[in-house]
Amino acid sequence: MDTDSGLLIVIGVVALVVLFNIGLALSFLRNRGTRQIIMFQDTLKKMANPWKEEDEALSELREKVSNLESDEDQKGLQNEF
């Protein structure tokens, strides 16, 4: 009796997994188009350079700091004269 109910549970779980996978495949095939391609390209770009946004933010910050330092140097020279 236990083997029968265990077998039914295993069959039910396998059927559920198979149906879920079929649903995912059908959903992908119906909505195939540029949206997935664009999403895939964005993912590849992020994988190629995962810290791109952080690098850009740091370079912008570095530029602002150097501008501030040069402004302070110019003010310091003006105050000396």
PDB file of N, CA and C in Angstrom:
ATOM      1  N   MET A   1       0.820  -1.191   0.000  1.00  0.00           N
ATOM      2  CA  MET A   1       0.000   0.000   0.000  1.00  0.00           C
ATOM      3  C   MET A   1       0.865   1.256   0.000  1.00  0.00           C
ATOM      4  N   ASP A   2       1.930   1.244   0.777  1.00  0.00           N
ATOM      5  CA  ASP A   2       2.801   2.402   0.816  1.00  0.00           C
ATOM      6  C   ASP A   2       3.515   2.611  -0.517  1.00  0.00           C
ATOM      7  N   THR A   3       3.855   1.524  -1.179  1.00  0.00           N
ATOM      8  CA  THR A   3       4.548   1.669  -2.458  1.00  0.00           C
ATOM      9  C   THR A   3       3.622   2.245  -3.518  1.00  0.00           C
ATOM     10  N   ASP A   4       2.334   1.911  -3.442  1.00  0.00           N
ATOM     11  CA  ASP A   4       1.378   2.451  -4.406  1.00  0.00           C
ATOM     12  C   ASP A   4       1.220   3.965  -4.238  1.00  0.00           C
ATOM     13  N   SER A   5       1.084   4.425  -3.009  1.00  0.00           N
ATOM     14  CA  SER A   5       0.920   5.860  -2.784  1.00  0.00           C
ATOM     15  C   SER A   5       2.230   6.593  -3.079  1.00  0.00           C
ATOM     16  N   GLY A   6       3.354   5.977  -2.762  1.00  0.00           N
ATOM     17  CA  GLY A   6       4.656   6.589  -3.079  1.00  0.00           C
ATOM     18  C   GLY A   6       4.845   6.718  -4.576  1.00  0.00           C
ATOM     19  N   LEU A   7       4.450   5.678  -5.303  1.00  0.00           N
ATOM     20  CA  LEU A   7       4.565   5.701  -6.761  1.00  0.00           C
ATOM     21  C   LEU A   7       3.655   6.775  -7.356  1.00  0.00           C
ATOM     22  N   LEU A   8       2.466   6.934  -6.824  1.00  0.00           N
ATOM     23  CA  LEU A   8       1.543   7.969  -7.305  1.00  0.00           C
ATOM     24  C   LEU A   8       2.108   9.374  -7.038  1.00  0.00           C
ATOM     25  N   ILE A   9       2.736   9.542  -5.891  1.00  0.00           N
ATOM     26  CA  ILE A   9       3.328  10.842  -5.569  1.00  0.00           C
ATOM     27  C   ILE A   9       4.464  11.153  -6.537  1.00  0.00           C
ATOM     28  N   VAL A  10       5.319  10.197  -6.810  1.00  0.00           N
ATOM     29  CA  VAL A  10       6.436  10.395  -7.739  1.00  0.00           C
ATOM     30  C   VAL A  10       5.914  10.704  -9.134  1.00  0.00           C
ATOM     31  N   ILE A  11       4.916   9.964  -9.587  1.00  0.00           N
ATOM     32  CA  ILE A  11       4.341  10.206 -10.905  1.00  0.00           C
ATOM     33  C   ILE A  11       3.710  11.596 -10.963  1.00  0.00           C
ATOM     34  N   GLY A  12       3.023  11.998  -9.891  1.00  0.00           N
ATOM     35  CA  GLY A  12       2.414  13.319  -9.852  1.00  0.00           C
ATOM     36  C   GLY A  12       3.448  14.437  -9.916  1.00  0.00           C
ATOM     37  N   VAL A  13       4.558  14.278  -9.183  1.00  0.00           N
ATOM     38  CA  VAL A  13       5.607  15.295  -9.192  1.00  0.00           C
ATOM     39  C   VAL A  13       6.262  15.376 -10.566  1.00  0.00           C
ATOM     40  N   VAL A  14       6.546  14.238 -11.168  1.00  0.00           N
ATOM     41  CA  VAL A  14       7.153  14.226 -12.499  1.00  0.00           C
ATOM     42  C   VAL A  14       6.207  14.867 -13.512  1.00  0.00           C
ATOM     43  N   ALA A  15       4.906  14.551 -13.441  1.00  0.00           N
ATOM     44  CA  ALA A  15       3.942  15.150 -14.359  1.00  0.00           C
ATOM     45  C   ALA A  15       3.882  16.664 -14.163  1.00  0.00           C
ATOM     46  N   LEU A  16       3.931  17.105 -12.914  1.00  0.00           N
ATOM     47  CA  LEU A  16       3.913  18.539 -12.630  1.00  0.00           C
ATOM     48  C   LEU A  16       5.139  19.235 -13.218  1.00  0.00           C
ATOM     49  N   VAL A  17       6.299  18.632 -13.067  1.00  0.00           N
ATOM     50  CA  VAL A  17       7.523  19.220 -13.613  1.00  0.00           C
ATOM     51  C   VAL A  17       7.472  19.262 -15.139  1.00  0.00           C
ATOM     52  N   VAL A  18       6.999  18.197 -15.751  1.00  0.00           N
ATOM     53  CA  VAL A  18       6.916  18.147 -17.207  1.00  0.00           C
ATOM     54  C   VAL A  18       5.935  19.201 -17.721  1.00  0.00           C
ATOM     55  N   LEU A  19       4.781  19.329 -17.081  1.00  0.00           N
ATOM     56  CA  LEU A  19       3.801  20.335 -17.495  1.00  0.00           C
ATOM     57  C   LEU A  19       4.347  21.751 -17.311  1.00  0.00           C
ATOM     58  N   PHE A  20       5.057  21.981 -16.226  1.00  0.00           N
ATOM     59  CA  PHE A  20       5.652  23.292 -15.995  1.00  0.00           C
ATOM     60  C   PHE A  20       6.666  23.625 -17.093  1.00  0.00           C
ATOM     61  N   ASN A  21       7.504  22.669 -17.446  1.00  0.00           N
ATOM     62  CA  ASN A  21       8.494  22.892 -18.503  1.00  0.00           C
ATOM     63  C   ASN A  21       7.835  23.106 -19.863  1.00  0.00           C
ATOM     64  N   ILE A  22       6.790  22.393 -20.145  1.00  0.00           N
ATOM     65  CA  ILE A  22       6.065  22.597 -21.405  1.00  0.00           C
ATOM     66  C   ILE A  22       5.457  23.994 -21.431  1.00  0.00           C
ATOM     67  N   GLY A  23       4.911  24.435 -20.303  1.00  0.00           N
ATOM     68  CA  GLY A  23       4.361  25.778 -20.223  1.00  0.00           C
ATOM     69  C   GLY A  23       5.420  26.846 -20.449  1.00  0.00           C
ATOM     70  N   LEU A  24       6.601  26.663 -19.870  1.00  0.00           N
ATOM     71  CA  LEU A  24       7.696  27.615 -20.096  1.00  0.00           C
ATOM     72  C   LEU A  24       8.115  27.640 -21.562  1.00  0.00           C
ATOM     73  N   ALA A  25       8.209  26.465 -22.170  1.00  0.00           N
ATOM     74  CA  ALA A  25       8.618  26.392 -23.573  1.00  0.00           C
ATOM     75  C   ALA A  25       7.580  27.060 -24.470  1.00  0.00           C
ATOM     76  N   LEU A  26       6.315  26.809 -24.223  1.00  0.00           N
ATOM     77  CA  LEU A  26       5.266  27.432 -25.035  1.00  0.00           C
ATOM     78  C   LEU A  26       5.241  28.945 -24.836  1.00  0.00           C
ATOM     79  N   SER A  27       5.448  29.387 -23.623  1.00  0.00           N
ATOM     80  CA  SER A  27       5.486  30.824 -23.356  1.00  0.00           C
ATOM     81  C   SER A  27       6.638  31.472 -24.102  1.00  0.00           C
ATOM     82  N   PHE A  28       7.783  30.833 -24.100  1.00  0.00           N
ATOM     83  CA  PHE A  28       8.934  31.374 -24.821  1.00  0.00           C
ATOM     84  C   PHE A  28       8.675  31.413 -26.320  1.00  0.00           C
ATOM     85  N   LEU A  29       8.097  30.352 -26.874  1.00  0.00           N
ATOM     86  CA  LEU A  29       7.858  30.286 -28.314  1.00  0.00           C
ATOM     87  C   LEU A  29       6.804  31.295 -28.766  1.00  0.00           C
ATOM     88  N   ARG A  30       5.793  31.549 -27.937  1.00  0.00           N
ATOM     89  CA  ARG A  30       4.761  32.515 -28.306  1.00  0.00           C
ATOM     90  C   ARG A  30       5.283  33.938 -28.301  1.00  0.00           C
ATOM     91  N   ASN A  31       6.121  34.247 -27.331  1.00  0.00           N
ATOM     92  CA  ASN A  31       6.601  35.613 -27.166  1.00  0.00           C
ATOM     93  C   ASN A  31       7.974  35.827 -27.780  1.00  0.00           C
ATOM     94  N   ARG A  32       8.341  34.948 -28.674  1.00  0.00           N
ATOM     95  CA  ARG A  32       9.651  35.090 -29.297  1.00  0.00           C
ATOM     96  C   ARG A  32       9.664  36.352 -30.140  1.00  0.00           C
ATOM     97  N   GLY A  33      10.709  37.103 -30.011  1.00  0.00           N
ATOM     98  CA  GLY A  33      10.788  38.347 -30.759  1.00  0.00           C
ATOM     99  C   GLY A  33      11.971  39.163 -30.291  1.00  0.00           C
ATOM    100  N   THR A  34      11.874  40.448 -30.536  1.00  0.00           N
ATOM    101  CA  THR A  34      13.010  41.311 -30.256  1.00  0.00           C
ATOM    102  C   THR A  34      13.219  41.529 -28.765  1.00  0.00           C
ATOM    103  N   ARG A  35      12.165  41.400 -27.973  1.00  0.00           N
ATOM    104  CA  ARG A  35      12.304  41.653 -26.536  1.00  0.00           C
ATOM    105  C   ARG A  35      13.317  40.699 -25.901  1.00  0.00           C
ATOM    106  N   GLN A  36      13.241  39.420 -26.238  1.00  0.00           N
ATOM    107  CA  GLN A  36      14.184  38.460 -25.685  1.00  0.00           C
ATOM    108  C   GLN A  36      15.584  38.690 -26.229  1.00  0.00           C
ATOM    109  N   ILE A  37      15.666  39.072 -27.498  1.00  0.00           N
ATOM    110  CA  ILE A  37      16.976  39.309 -28.103  1.00  0.00           C
ATOM    111  C   ILE A  37      17.656  40.495 -27.431  1.00  0.00           C
ATOM    112  N   ILE A  38      16.893  41.561 -27.202  1.00  0.00           N
ATOM    113  CA  ILE A  38      17.452  42.744 -26.543  1.00  0.00           C
ATOM    114  C   ILE A  38      17.871  42.404 -25.118  1.00  0.00           C
ATOM    115  N   MET A  39      17.044  41.638 -24.420  1.00  0.00           N
ATOM    116  CA  MET A  39      17.369  41.247 -23.057  1.00  0.00           C
ATOM    117  C   MET A  39      18.636  40.383 -23.046  1.00  0.00           C
ATOM    118  N   PHE A  40      18.771  39.492 -24.006  1.00  0.00           N
ATOM    119  CA  PHE A  40      19.952  38.633 -24.107  1.00  0.00           C
ATOM    120  C   PHE A  40      21.195  39.462 -24.409  1.00  0.00           C
ATOM    121  N   GLN A  41      21.080  40.442 -25.302  1.00  0.00           N
ATOM    122  CA  GLN A  41      22.218  41.304 -25.624  1.00  0.00           C
ATOM    123  C   GLN A  41      22.646  42.134 -24.421  1.00  0.00           C
ATOM    124  N   ASP A  42      21.675  42.660 -23.665  1.00  0.00           N
ATOM    125  CA  ASP A  42      21.999  43.421 -22.457  1.00  0.00           C
ATOM    126  C   ASP A  42      22.721  42.546 -21.439  1.00  0.00           C
ATOM    127  N   THR A  43      22.273  41.312 -21.330  1.00  0.00           N
ATOM    128  CA  THR A  43      22.909  40.386 -20.402  1.00  0.00           C
ATOM    129  C   THR A  43      24.342  40.104 -20.826  1.00  0.00           C
ATOM    130  N   LEU A  44      24.562  39.907 -22.113  1.00  0.00           N
ATOM    131  CA  LEU A  44      25.924  39.663 -22.596  1.00  0.00           C
ATOM    132  C   LEU A  44      26.826  40.872 -22.360  1.00  0.00           C
ATOM    133  N   LYS A  45      26.289  42.085 -22.567  1.00  0.00           N
ATOM    134  CA  LYS A  45      27.081  43.289 -22.320  1.00  0.00           C
ATOM    135  C   LYS A  45      27.457  43.407 -20.857  1.00  0.00           C
ATOM    136  N   LYS A  46      26.516  43.108 -19.973  1.00  0.00           N
ATOM    137  CA  LYS A  46      26.812  43.176 -18.546  1.00  0.00           C
ATOM    138  C   LYS A  46      27.792  42.093 -18.130  1.00  0.00           C
ATOM    139  N   MET A  47      27.734  40.943 -18.780  1.00  0.00           N
ATOM    140  CA  MET A  47      28.686  39.883 -18.468  1.00  0.00           C
ATOM    141  C   MET A  47      30.081  40.243 -18.961  1.00  0.00           C
ATOM    142  N   ALA A  48      30.168  40.968 -20.062  1.00  0.00           N
ATOM    143  CA  ALA A  48      31.464  41.347 -20.609  1.00  0.00           C
ATOM    144  C   ALA A  48      32.158  42.360 -19.709  1.00  0.00           C
ATOM    145  N   ASN A  49      31.404  43.302 -19.143  1.00  0.00           N
ATOM    146  CA  ASN A  49      31.976  44.311 -18.259  1.00  0.00           C
ATOM    147  C   ASN A  49      30.995  44.571 -17.118  1.00  0.00           C
ATOM    148  N   PRO A  50      31.025  43.723 -16.074  1.00  0.00           N
ATOM    149  CA  PRO A  50      30.015  43.840 -15.025  1.00  0.00           C
ATOM    150  C   PRO A  50      30.111  45.116 -14.196  1.00  0.00           C
ATOM    151  N   TRP A  51      31.276  45.775 -14.172  1.00  0.00           N
ATOM    152  CA  TRP A  51      31.449  46.968 -13.357  1.00  0.00           C
ATOM    153  C   TRP A  51      31.476  48.233 -14.193  1.00  0.00           C
ATOM    154  N   LYS A  52      30.865  48.205 -15.361  1.00  0.00           N
ATOM    155  CA  LYS A  52      30.891  49.353 -16.259  1.00  0.00           C
ATOM    156  C   LYS A  52      30.263  50.587 -15.615  1.00  0.00           C
ATOM    157  N   GLU A  53      29.092  50.431 -15.031  1.00  0.00           N
ATOM    158  CA  GLU A  53      28.405  51.570 -14.419  1.00  0.00           C
ATOM    159  C   GLU A  53      29.217  52.135 -13.257  1.00  0.00           C
ATOM    160  N   GLU A  54      29.808  51.261 -12.449  1.00  0.00           N
ATOM    161  CA  GLU A  54      30.618  51.719 -11.331  1.00  0.00           C
ATOM    162  C   GLU A  54      31.881  52.418 -11.814  1.00  0.00           C
ATOM    163  N   ASP A  55      32.492  51.877 -12.874  1.00  0.00           N
ATOM    164  CA  ASP A  55      33.687  52.507 -13.438  1.00  0.00           C
ATOM    165  C   ASP A  55      33.380  53.902 -13.976  1.00  0.00           C
ATOM    166  N   GLU A  56      32.235  54.033 -14.641  1.00  0.00           N
ATOM    167  CA  GLU A  56      31.848  55.339 -15.168  1.00  0.00           C
ATOM    168  C   GLU A  56      31.587  56.330 -14.028  1.00  0.00           C
ATOM    169  N   ALA A  57      30.941  55.857 -12.971  1.00  0.00           N
ATOM    170  CA  ALA A  57      30.665  56.733 -11.830  1.00  0.00           C
ATOM    171  C   ALA A  57      31.965  57.155 -11.149  1.00  0.00           C
ATOM    172  N   LEU A  58      32.906  56.231 -11.023  1.00  0.00           N
ATOM    173  CA  LEU A  58      34.190  56.560 -10.406  1.00  0.00           C
ATOM    174  C   LEU A  58      34.998  57.523 -11.265  1.00  0.00           C
ATOM    175  N   SER A  59      34.977  57.347 -12.573  1.00  0.00           N
ATOM    176  CA  SER A  59      35.716  58.263 -13.435  1.00  0.00           C
ATOM    177  C   SER A  59      35.101  59.654 -13.394  1.00  0.00           C
ATOM    178  N   GLU A  60      33.767  59.727 -13.320  1.00  0.00           N
ATOM    179  CA  GLU A  60      33.108  61.027 -13.200  1.00  0.00           C
ATOM    180  C   GLU A  60      33.477  61.693 -11.874  1.00  0.00           C
ATOM    181  N   LEU A  61      33.502  60.909 -10.810  1.00  0.00           N
ATOM    182  CA  LEU A  61      33.893  61.441  -9.511  1.00  0.00           C
ATOM    183  C   LEU A  61      35.343  61.904  -9.523  1.00  0.00           C
ATOM    184  N   ARG A  62      36.207  61.117 -10.157  1.00  0.00           N
ATOM    185  CA  ARG A  62      37.623  61.483 -10.264  1.00  0.00           C
ATOM    186  C   ARG A  62      37.784  62.806 -11.016  1.00  0.00           C
ATOM    187  N   GLU A  63      37.008  62.982 -12.070  1.00  0.00           N
ATOM    188  CA  GLU A  63      37.065  64.220 -12.850  1.00  0.00           C
ATOM    189  C   GLU A  63      36.582  65.413 -12.026  1.00  0.00           C
ATOM    190  N   LYS A  64      35.506  65.228 -11.269  1.00  0.00           N
ATOM    191  CA  LYS A  64      35.003  66.311 -10.431  1.00  0.00           C
ATOM    192  C   LYS A  64      36.010  66.694  -9.355  1.00  0.00           C
ATOM    193  N   VAL A  65      36.664  65.700  -8.762  1.00  0.00           N
ATOM    194  CA  VAL A  65      37.668  65.981  -7.732  1.00  0.00           C
ATOM    195  C   VAL A  65      38.840  66.731  -8.325  1.00  0.00           C
ATOM    196  N   SER A  66      39.283  66.326  -9.497  1.00  0.00           N
ATOM    197  CA  SER A  66      40.414  67.027 -10.119  1.00  0.00           C
ATOM    198  C   SER A  66      40.024  68.462 -10.483  1.00  0.00           C
ATOM    199  N   ASN A  67      38.785  68.675 -10.910  1.00  0.00           N
ATOM    200  CA  ASN A  67      38.316  70.040 -11.186  1.00  0.00           C
ATOM    201  C   ASN A  67      38.291  70.875  -9.914  1.00  0.00           C
ATOM    202  N   LEU A  68      37.822  70.284  -8.824  1.00  0.00           N
ATOM    203  CA  LEU A  68      37.812  71.010  -7.553  1.00  0.00           C
ATOM    204  C   LEU A  68      39.224  71.343  -7.090  1.00  0.00           C
ATOM    205  N   GLU A  69      40.128  70.386  -7.256  1.00  0.00           N
ATOM    206  CA  GLU A  69      41.514  70.631  -6.845  1.00  0.00           C
ATOM    207  C   GLU A  69      42.148  71.731  -7.683  1.00  0.00           C
ATOM    208  N   SER A  70      41.869  71.728  -8.983  1.00  0.00           N
ATOM    209  CA  SER A  70      42.440  72.771  -9.836  1.00  0.00           C
ATOM    210  C   SER A  70      41.824  74.130  -9.508  1.00  0.00           C
ATOM    211  N   ASP A  71      40.534  74.161  -9.152  1.00  0.00           N
ATOM    212  CA  ASP A  71      39.884  75.405  -8.745  1.00  0.00           C
ATOM    213  C   ASP A  71      40.498  75.925  -7.443  1.00  0.00           C
ATOM    214  N   GLU A  72      40.782  75.021  -6.520  1.00  0.00           N
ATOM    215  CA  GLU A  72      41.407  75.439  -5.263  1.00  0.00           C
ATOM    216  C   GLU A  72      42.807  75.964  -5.508  1.00  0.00           C
ATOM    217  N   ASP A  73      43.544  75.349  -6.429  1.00  0.00           N
ATOM    218  CA  ASP A  73      44.884  75.821  -6.757  1.00  0.00           C
ATOM    219  C   ASP A  73      44.822  77.219  -7.357  1.00  0.00           C
ATOM    220  N   GLN A  74      43.848  77.454  -8.234  1.00  0.00           N
ATOM    221  CA  GLN A  74      43.699  78.770  -8.854  1.00  0.00           C
ATOM    222  C   GLN A  74      43.324  79.826  -7.803  1.00  0.00           C
ATOM    223  N   LYS A  75      42.452  79.496  -6.887  1.00  0.00           N
ATOM    224  CA  LYS A  75      42.079  80.434  -5.826  1.00  0.00           C
ATOM    225  C   LYS A  75      43.252  80.712  -4.911  1.00  0.00           C
ATOM    226  N   GLY A  76      44.050  79.675  -4.664  1.00  0.00           N
ATOM    227  CA  GLY A  76      45.220  79.854  -3.822  1.00  0.00           C
ATOM    228  C   GLY A  76      46.223  80.771  -4.474  1.00  0.00           C
ATOM    229  N   LEU A  77      46.406  80.676  -5.778  1.00  0.00           N
ATOM    230  CA  LEU A  77      47.331  81.565  -6.491  1.00  0.00           C
ATOM    231  C   LEU A  77      46.813  82.998  -6.494  1.00  0.00           C
ATOM    232  N   GLN A  78      45.515  83.184  -6.633  1.00  0.00           N
ATOM    233  CA  GLN A  78      44.929  84.510  -6.639  1.00  0.00           C
ATOM    234  C   GLN A  78      45.043  85.159  -5.265  1.00  0.00           C
ATOM    235  N   ASN A  79      44.930  84.403  -4.206  1.00  0.00           N
ATOM    236  CA  ASN A  79      45.003  84.958  -2.858  1.00  0.00           C
ATOM    237  C   ASN A  79      46.437  85.385  -2.530  1.00  0.00           C
ATOM    238  N   GLU A  80      47.429  84.773  -3.145  1.00  0.00           N
ATOM    239  CA  GLU A  80      48.819  85.108  -2.875  1.00  0.00           C
ATOM    240  C   GLU A  80      49.184  86.449  -3.481  1.00  0.00           C
ATOM    241  N   PHE A  81      48.561  86.860  -4.542  1.00  0.00           N
ATOM    242  CA  PHE A  81      48.922  88.134  -5.217  1.00  0.00           C
ATOM    243  C   PHE A  81      48.151  89.203  -4.623  1.00  0.00           C
TER     244      PHE A  81
END
